[in-house]
Amino acid sequence: PQALKSLNIFLDKHGILVDEKGSFQSDSKSFISAICGNWDIKTQIPKQCKICNIELPLYFNQWMNIKDFALTVYPSYQPYQVKGMGSLLRTLNMKLYGSHHLGMDDTYNISRLVMQFV
């Protein structure tokens, strides 16, 4: 519960306004989560919300899986080249910074991949 409260405070501070159900307000900026794989948002966040008896915020109903995105942006890539963040970074000749599966380091590496795509 506290993590979602903190996230909503962060979103509000940055002009991303959501209602109590997690829908974007009409005069708000919006966002999409960039992740590496679907498991966290598709499976774990809904499971944790259910355990905590919290309604899943609607902004978790969509996300961008950078592995799928890479296969779209680089049609010559094969699925084995984007199996995970490490292989995707190697395919793009980018160095893995920090430790894999450490939250802040994964966030940093995913943001670098997103910037590479744009």
Tab-separated table of C-alpha atoms in Angstrom:
chain	number	residue	atom	x	y	z
A	1	PRO	CA	0.000	0.000	0.000
A	2	GLN	CA	2.750	2.492	0.860
A	3	ALA	CA	4.559	1.948	-2.451
A	4	LEU	CA	1.414	2.826	-4.430
A	5	LYS	CA	0.825	5.892	-2.269
A	6	SER	CA	4.405	6.991	-2.883
A	7	LEU	CA	4.036	6.361	-6.620
A	8	ASN	CA	0.854	8.429	-6.780
A	9	ILE	CA	2.536	11.282	-4.872
A	10	PHE	CA	5.447	11.124	-7.324
A	11	LEU	CA	3.078	11.156	-10.311
A	12	ASP	CA	1.134	14.107	-8.906
A	13	LYS	CA	4.355	16.025	-8.253
A	14	HIS	CA	5.261	15.581	-11.933
A	15	GLY	CA	1.901	16.671	-13.337
A	16	ILE	CA	0.540	13.189	-13.933
A	17	LEU	CA	-2.848	13.302	-12.279
A	18	VAL	CA	-4.769	10.126	-11.570
A	19	ASP	CA	-8.072	9.549	-9.847
A	20	GLU	CA	-8.662	7.056	-7.034
A	21	LYS	CA	-8.977	4.197	-9.565
A	22	GLY	CA	-5.699	5.045	-11.277
A	23	SER	CA	-7.228	6.582	-14.405
A	24	PHE	CA	-5.547	9.606	-15.935
A	25	GLN	CA	-7.472	12.822	-15.481
A	26	SER	CA	-8.397	14.593	-18.715
A	27	ASP	CA	-6.083	17.567	-18.123
A	28	SER	CA	-3.149	15.404	-17.081
A	29	LYS	CA	0.052	14.229	-18.642
A	30	SER	CA	0.246	10.452	-18.994
A	31	PHE	CA	2.949	7.800	-18.865
A	32	ILE	CA	3.640	4.210	-19.729
A	33	SER	CA	5.910	1.895	-17.768
A	34	ALA	CA	8.878	0.500	-19.669
A	35	ILE	CA	9.826	-2.948	-18.431
A	36	CYS	CA	11.935	-5.884	-19.562
A	37	GLY	CA	9.458	-8.755	-19.711
A	38	ASN	CA	5.800	-8.878	-18.773
A	39	TRP	CA	5.920	-10.706	-15.445
A	40	ASP	CA	6.256	-7.776	-13.020
A	41	ILE	CA	3.259	-5.781	-14.200
A	42	LYS	CA	1.178	-8.577	-15.721
A	43	THR	CA	1.519	-11.011	-12.820
A	44	GLN	CA	3.240	-9.758	-9.690
A	45	ILE	CA	1.693	-6.311	-9.222
A	46	PRO	CA	-1.900	-7.616	-9.600
A	47	LYS	CA	-1.067	-10.508	-7.250
A	48	GLN	CA	0.349	-8.141	-4.621
A	49	CYS	CA	-2.640	-5.802	-4.923
A	50	LYS	CA	-4.960	-8.758	-4.350
A	51	ILE	CA	-2.971	-9.871	-1.292
A	52	CYS	CA	-3.167	-6.323	0.107
A	53	ASN	CA	-6.850	-6.011	-0.815
A	54	ILE	CA	-6.091	-2.999	-3.009
A	55	GLU	CA	-7.749	-2.342	-6.348
A	56	LEU	CA	-5.184	-2.502	-9.158
A	57	PRO	CA	-4.637	1.048	-10.472
A	58	LEU	CA	-5.734	1.311	-14.101
A	59	TYR	CA	-2.358	2.708	-15.149
A	60	PHE	CA	-1.003	-0.825	-14.673
A	61	ASN	CA	-3.236	-2.129	-17.478
A	62	GLN	CA	-0.693	-1.170	-20.136
A	63	TRP	CA	3.072	-1.169	-20.367
A	64	MET	CA	5.900	-1.337	-22.884
A	65	ASN	CA	7.946	-4.516	-22.875
A	66	ILE	CA	11.304	-3.389	-24.282
A	67	LYS	CA	12.055	-6.897	-25.559
A	68	ASP	CA	8.927	-6.866	-27.753
A	69	PHE	CA	9.650	-3.284	-28.743
A	70	ALA	CA	13.201	-4.204	-29.812
A	71	LEU	CA	11.890	-6.938	-32.097
A	72	THR	CA	9.584	-4.359	-33.707
A	73	VAL	CA	12.202	-1.609	-34.045
A	74	TYR	CA	14.925	-4.013	-35.219
A	75	PRO	CA	13.082	-6.595	-37.376
A	76	SER	CA	16.373	-8.311	-38.240
A	77	TYR	CA	16.874	-9.285	-34.584
A	78	GLN	CA	16.078	-12.805	-33.524
A	79	PRO	CA	14.230	-13.569	-30.258
A	80	TYR	CA	17.395	-15.080	-28.709
A	81	GLN	CA	19.071	-11.672	-29.124
A	82	VAL	CA	16.488	-10.040	-26.875
A	83	LYS	CA	15.859	-12.887	-24.430
A	84	GLY	CA	16.580	-10.607	-21.477
A	85	MET	CA	18.040	-7.255	-20.615
A	86	GLY	CA	21.628	-8.568	-20.684
A	87	SER	CA	21.324	-10.077	-24.148
A	88	LEU	CA	19.519	-6.997	-25.443
A	89	LEU	CA	22.260	-4.717	-24.108
A	90	ARG	CA	24.942	-6.947	-25.673
A	91	THR	CA	23.098	-6.995	-29.013
A	92	LEU	CA	23.096	-3.191	-28.992
A	93	ASN	CA	26.764	-3.090	-27.909
A	94	MET	CA	25.835	-1.464	-24.624
A	95	LYS	CA	27.431	-2.232	-21.280
A	96	LEU	CA	25.374	-3.500	-18.329
A	97	TYR	CA	25.766	-0.958	-15.528
A	98	GLY	CA	25.516	-2.124	-11.945
A	99	SER	CA	23.960	-5.423	-10.927
A	100	HIS	CA	21.284	-7.219	-12.919
A	101	HIS	CA	17.988	-7.578	-10.983
A	102	LEU	CA	18.897	-4.754	-8.600
A	103	GLY	CA	15.974	-2.334	-8.887
A	104	MET	CA	17.764	0.969	-9.412
A	105	ASP	CA	20.371	-0.563	-11.731
A	106	ASP	CA	17.683	-2.282	-13.819
A	107	THR	CA	15.781	1.006	-13.978
A	108	TYR	CA	18.900	2.798	-15.195
A	109	ASN	CA	19.654	0.141	-17.831
A	110	ILE	CA	16.049	0.010	-19.065
A	111	SER	CA	15.985	3.803	-19.386
A	112	ARG	CA	19.200	3.648	-21.431
A	113	LEU	CA	17.588	1.077	-23.734
A	114	VAL	CA	14.492	3.227	-24.165
A	115	MET	CA	16.672	6.214	-25.063
A	116	GLN	CA	18.506	4.037	-27.597
A	117	PHE	CA	15.173	3.232	-29.265
A	118	VAL	CA	14.036	6.851	-29.515
